[in-house]
Short mmCIF file of N, CA and C in Angstrom, two decimals:
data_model
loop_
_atom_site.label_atom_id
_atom_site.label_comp_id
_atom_site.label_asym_id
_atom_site.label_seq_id
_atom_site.Cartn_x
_atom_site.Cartn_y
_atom_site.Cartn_z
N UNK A 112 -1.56 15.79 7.82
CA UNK A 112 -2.55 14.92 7.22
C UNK A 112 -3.87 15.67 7.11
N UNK A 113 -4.35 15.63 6.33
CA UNK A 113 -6.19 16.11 5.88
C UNK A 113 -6.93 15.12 6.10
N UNK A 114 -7.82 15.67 7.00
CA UNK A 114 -8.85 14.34 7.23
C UNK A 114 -10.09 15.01 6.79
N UNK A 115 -10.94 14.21 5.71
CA UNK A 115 -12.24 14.65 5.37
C UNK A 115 -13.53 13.94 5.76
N UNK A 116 -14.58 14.07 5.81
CA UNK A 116 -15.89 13.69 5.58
C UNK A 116 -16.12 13.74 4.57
N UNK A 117 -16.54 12.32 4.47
CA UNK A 117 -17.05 11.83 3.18
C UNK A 117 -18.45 11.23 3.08
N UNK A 118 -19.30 11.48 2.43
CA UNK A 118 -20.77 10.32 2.47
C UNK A 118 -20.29 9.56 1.05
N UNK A 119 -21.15 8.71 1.06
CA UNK A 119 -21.58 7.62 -0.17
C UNK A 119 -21.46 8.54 -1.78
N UNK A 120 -20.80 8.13 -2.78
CA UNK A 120 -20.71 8.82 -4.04
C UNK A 120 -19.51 10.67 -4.09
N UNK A 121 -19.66 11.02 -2.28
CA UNK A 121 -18.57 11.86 -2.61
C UNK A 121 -16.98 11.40 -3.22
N UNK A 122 -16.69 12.57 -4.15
CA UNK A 122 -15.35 12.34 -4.53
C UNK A 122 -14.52 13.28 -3.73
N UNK A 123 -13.24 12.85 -4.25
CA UNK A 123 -11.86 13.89 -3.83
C UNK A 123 -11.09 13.86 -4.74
N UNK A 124 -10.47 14.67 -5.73
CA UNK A 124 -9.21 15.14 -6.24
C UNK A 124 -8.30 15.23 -5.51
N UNK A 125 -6.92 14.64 -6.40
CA UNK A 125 -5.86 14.55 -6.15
C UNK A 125 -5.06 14.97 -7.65
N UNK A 126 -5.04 16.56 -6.81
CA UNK A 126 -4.66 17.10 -8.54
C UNK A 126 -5.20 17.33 -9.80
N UNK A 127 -4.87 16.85 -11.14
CA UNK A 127 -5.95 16.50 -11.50
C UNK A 127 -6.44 15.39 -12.46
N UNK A 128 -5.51 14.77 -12.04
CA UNK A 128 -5.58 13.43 -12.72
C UNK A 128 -6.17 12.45 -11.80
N UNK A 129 -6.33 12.25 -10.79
CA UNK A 129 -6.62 11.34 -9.22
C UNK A 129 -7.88 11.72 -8.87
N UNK A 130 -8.89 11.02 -8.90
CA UNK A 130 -10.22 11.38 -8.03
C UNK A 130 -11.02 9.63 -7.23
N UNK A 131 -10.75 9.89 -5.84
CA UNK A 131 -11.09 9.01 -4.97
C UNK A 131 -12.93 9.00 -4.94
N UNK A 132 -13.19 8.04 -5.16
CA UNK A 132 -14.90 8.18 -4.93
C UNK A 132 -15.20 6.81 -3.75
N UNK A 133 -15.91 7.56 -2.61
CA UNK A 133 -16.74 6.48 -1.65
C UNK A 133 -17.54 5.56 -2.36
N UNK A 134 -17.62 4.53 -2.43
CA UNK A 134 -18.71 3.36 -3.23
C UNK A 134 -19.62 2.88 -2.14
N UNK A 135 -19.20 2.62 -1.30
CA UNK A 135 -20.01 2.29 -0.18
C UNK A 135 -19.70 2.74 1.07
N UNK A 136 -20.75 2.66 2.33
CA UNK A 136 -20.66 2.68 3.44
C UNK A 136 -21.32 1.53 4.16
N UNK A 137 -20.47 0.35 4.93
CA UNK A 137 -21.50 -0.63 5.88
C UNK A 137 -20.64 -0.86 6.81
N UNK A 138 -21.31 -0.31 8.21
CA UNK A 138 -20.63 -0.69 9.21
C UNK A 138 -19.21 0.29 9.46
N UNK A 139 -18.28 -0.72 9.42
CA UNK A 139 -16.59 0.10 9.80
C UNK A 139 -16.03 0.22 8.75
N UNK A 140 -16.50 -0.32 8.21
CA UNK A 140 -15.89 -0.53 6.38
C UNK A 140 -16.61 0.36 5.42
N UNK A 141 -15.76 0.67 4.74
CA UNK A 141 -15.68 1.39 3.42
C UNK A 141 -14.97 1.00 2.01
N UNK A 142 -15.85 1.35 1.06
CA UNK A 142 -15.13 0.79 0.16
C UNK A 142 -15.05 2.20 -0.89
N UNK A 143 -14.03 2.18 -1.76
CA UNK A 143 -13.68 3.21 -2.71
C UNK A 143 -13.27 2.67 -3.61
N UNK A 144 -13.00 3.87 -4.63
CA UNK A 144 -12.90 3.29 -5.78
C UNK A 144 -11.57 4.69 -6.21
N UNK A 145 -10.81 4.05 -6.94
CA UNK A 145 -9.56 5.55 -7.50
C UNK A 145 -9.52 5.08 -9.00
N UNK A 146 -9.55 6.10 -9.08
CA UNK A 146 -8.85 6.20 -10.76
C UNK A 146 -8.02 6.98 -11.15
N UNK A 147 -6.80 6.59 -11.82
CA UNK A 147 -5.75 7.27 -11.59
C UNK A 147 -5.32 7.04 -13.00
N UNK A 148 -4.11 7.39 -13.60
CA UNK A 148 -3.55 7.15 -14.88
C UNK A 148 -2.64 5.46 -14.51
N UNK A 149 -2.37 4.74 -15.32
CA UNK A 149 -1.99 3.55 -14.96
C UNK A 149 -0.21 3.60 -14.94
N UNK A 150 0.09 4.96 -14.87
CA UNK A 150 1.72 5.47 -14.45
C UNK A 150 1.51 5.39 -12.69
N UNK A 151 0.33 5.02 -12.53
CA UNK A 151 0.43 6.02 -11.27
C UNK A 151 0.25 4.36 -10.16
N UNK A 152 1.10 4.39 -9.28
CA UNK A 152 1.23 3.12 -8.58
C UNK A 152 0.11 2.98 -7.44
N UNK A 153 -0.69 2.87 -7.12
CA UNK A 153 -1.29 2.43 -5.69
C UNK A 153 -1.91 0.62 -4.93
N UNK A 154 -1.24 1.06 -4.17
CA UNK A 154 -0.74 -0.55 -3.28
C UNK A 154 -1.43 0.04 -2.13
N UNK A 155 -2.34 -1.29 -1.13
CA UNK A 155 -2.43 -0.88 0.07
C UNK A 155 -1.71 -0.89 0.98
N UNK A 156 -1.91 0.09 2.05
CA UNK A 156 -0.37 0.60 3.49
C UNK A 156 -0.05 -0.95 3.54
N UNK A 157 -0.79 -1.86 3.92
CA UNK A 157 -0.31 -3.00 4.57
C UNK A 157 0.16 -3.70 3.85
N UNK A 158 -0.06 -4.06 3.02
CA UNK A 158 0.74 -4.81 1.21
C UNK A 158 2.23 -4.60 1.15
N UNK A 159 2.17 -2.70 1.17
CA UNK A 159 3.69 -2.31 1.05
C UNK A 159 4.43 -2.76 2.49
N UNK A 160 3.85 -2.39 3.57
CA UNK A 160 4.65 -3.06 4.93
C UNK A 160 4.90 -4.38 5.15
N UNK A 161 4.18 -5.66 4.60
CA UNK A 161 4.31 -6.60 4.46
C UNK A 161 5.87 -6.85 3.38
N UNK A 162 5.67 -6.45 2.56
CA UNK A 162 6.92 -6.80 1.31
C UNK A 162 7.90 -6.18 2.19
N UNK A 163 7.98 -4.90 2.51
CA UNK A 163 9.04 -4.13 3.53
C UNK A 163 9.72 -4.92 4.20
N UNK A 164 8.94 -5.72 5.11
CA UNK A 164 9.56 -6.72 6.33
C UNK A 164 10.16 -8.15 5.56
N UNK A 165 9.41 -8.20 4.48
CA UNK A 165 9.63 -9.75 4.05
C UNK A 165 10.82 -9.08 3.52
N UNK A 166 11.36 -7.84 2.86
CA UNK A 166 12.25 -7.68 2.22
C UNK A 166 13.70 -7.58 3.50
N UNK A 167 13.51 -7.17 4.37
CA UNK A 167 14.17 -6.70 5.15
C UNK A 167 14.85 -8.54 6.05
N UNK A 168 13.80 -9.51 5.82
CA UNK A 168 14.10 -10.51 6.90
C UNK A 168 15.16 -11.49 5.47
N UNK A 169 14.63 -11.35 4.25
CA UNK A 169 15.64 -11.93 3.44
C UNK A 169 16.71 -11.34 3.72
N UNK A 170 16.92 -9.74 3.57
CA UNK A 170 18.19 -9.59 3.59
C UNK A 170 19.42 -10.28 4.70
N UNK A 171 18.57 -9.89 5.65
CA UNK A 171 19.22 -10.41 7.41
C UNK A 171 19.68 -12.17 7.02
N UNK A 172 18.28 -12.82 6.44
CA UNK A 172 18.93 -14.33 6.33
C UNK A 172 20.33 -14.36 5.33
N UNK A 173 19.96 -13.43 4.26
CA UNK A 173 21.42 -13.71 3.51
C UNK A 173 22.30 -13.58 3.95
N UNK A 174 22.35 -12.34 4.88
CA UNK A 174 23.39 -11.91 5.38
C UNK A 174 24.31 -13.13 6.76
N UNK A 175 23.31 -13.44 7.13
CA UNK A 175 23.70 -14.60 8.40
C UNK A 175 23.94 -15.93 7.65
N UNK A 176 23.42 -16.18 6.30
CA UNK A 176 23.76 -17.46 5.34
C UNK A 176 25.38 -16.70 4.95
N UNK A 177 25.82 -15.62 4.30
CA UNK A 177 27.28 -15.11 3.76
C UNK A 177 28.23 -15.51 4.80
N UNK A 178 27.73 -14.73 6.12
CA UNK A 178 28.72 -15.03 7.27
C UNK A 178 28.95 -16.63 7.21
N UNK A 179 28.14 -17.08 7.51
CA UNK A 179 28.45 -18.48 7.70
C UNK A 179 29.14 -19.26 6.57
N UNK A 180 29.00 -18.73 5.14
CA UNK A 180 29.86 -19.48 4.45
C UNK A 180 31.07 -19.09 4.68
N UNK A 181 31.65 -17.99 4.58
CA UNK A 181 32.97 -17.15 4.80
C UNK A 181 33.85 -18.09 6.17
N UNK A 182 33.15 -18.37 7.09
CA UNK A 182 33.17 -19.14 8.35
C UNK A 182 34.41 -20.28 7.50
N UNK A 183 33.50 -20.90 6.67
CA UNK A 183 33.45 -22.35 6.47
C UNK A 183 35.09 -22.96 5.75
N UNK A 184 35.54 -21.38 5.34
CA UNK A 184 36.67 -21.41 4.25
C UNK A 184 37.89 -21.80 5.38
#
């Protein structure tokens, strides 16, 4: 992992289509801004881990709803 220092208005490239810019600094929080080509997907970490689990607990219910019909025959 690369960890940088950043102040207020610095950017970062990512390649060269991707450039991350700091918008603000207050407190613990930060805010940025990306611009990217609109091929290009970005979701926050916790967004995607959220759907992950929600995806993962449907499967388990289907799977424990199948068993139980199969049961029933």
């Amino acid at each position: 992992m690369l960890v940088l220092s950043r102040k207020t208005n610095d950017t970062i490239k990512i390649a060269d289509n991707i450039e991350i810019r700091i918008l603000e600094i207050k407190g613990d929080t930060v805010r940025i801004g990306i611009e990217a080509p609109k091929s290009v997907d970005i979701l926050r970490g916790e967004l995607v881990q959220s759907i992950t689990e929600n995806n993962t607990e449907a499967i388990t219910l289907d799977a424990n709803l199948f068993t139980t019909l199969l049961k029933k025959d």
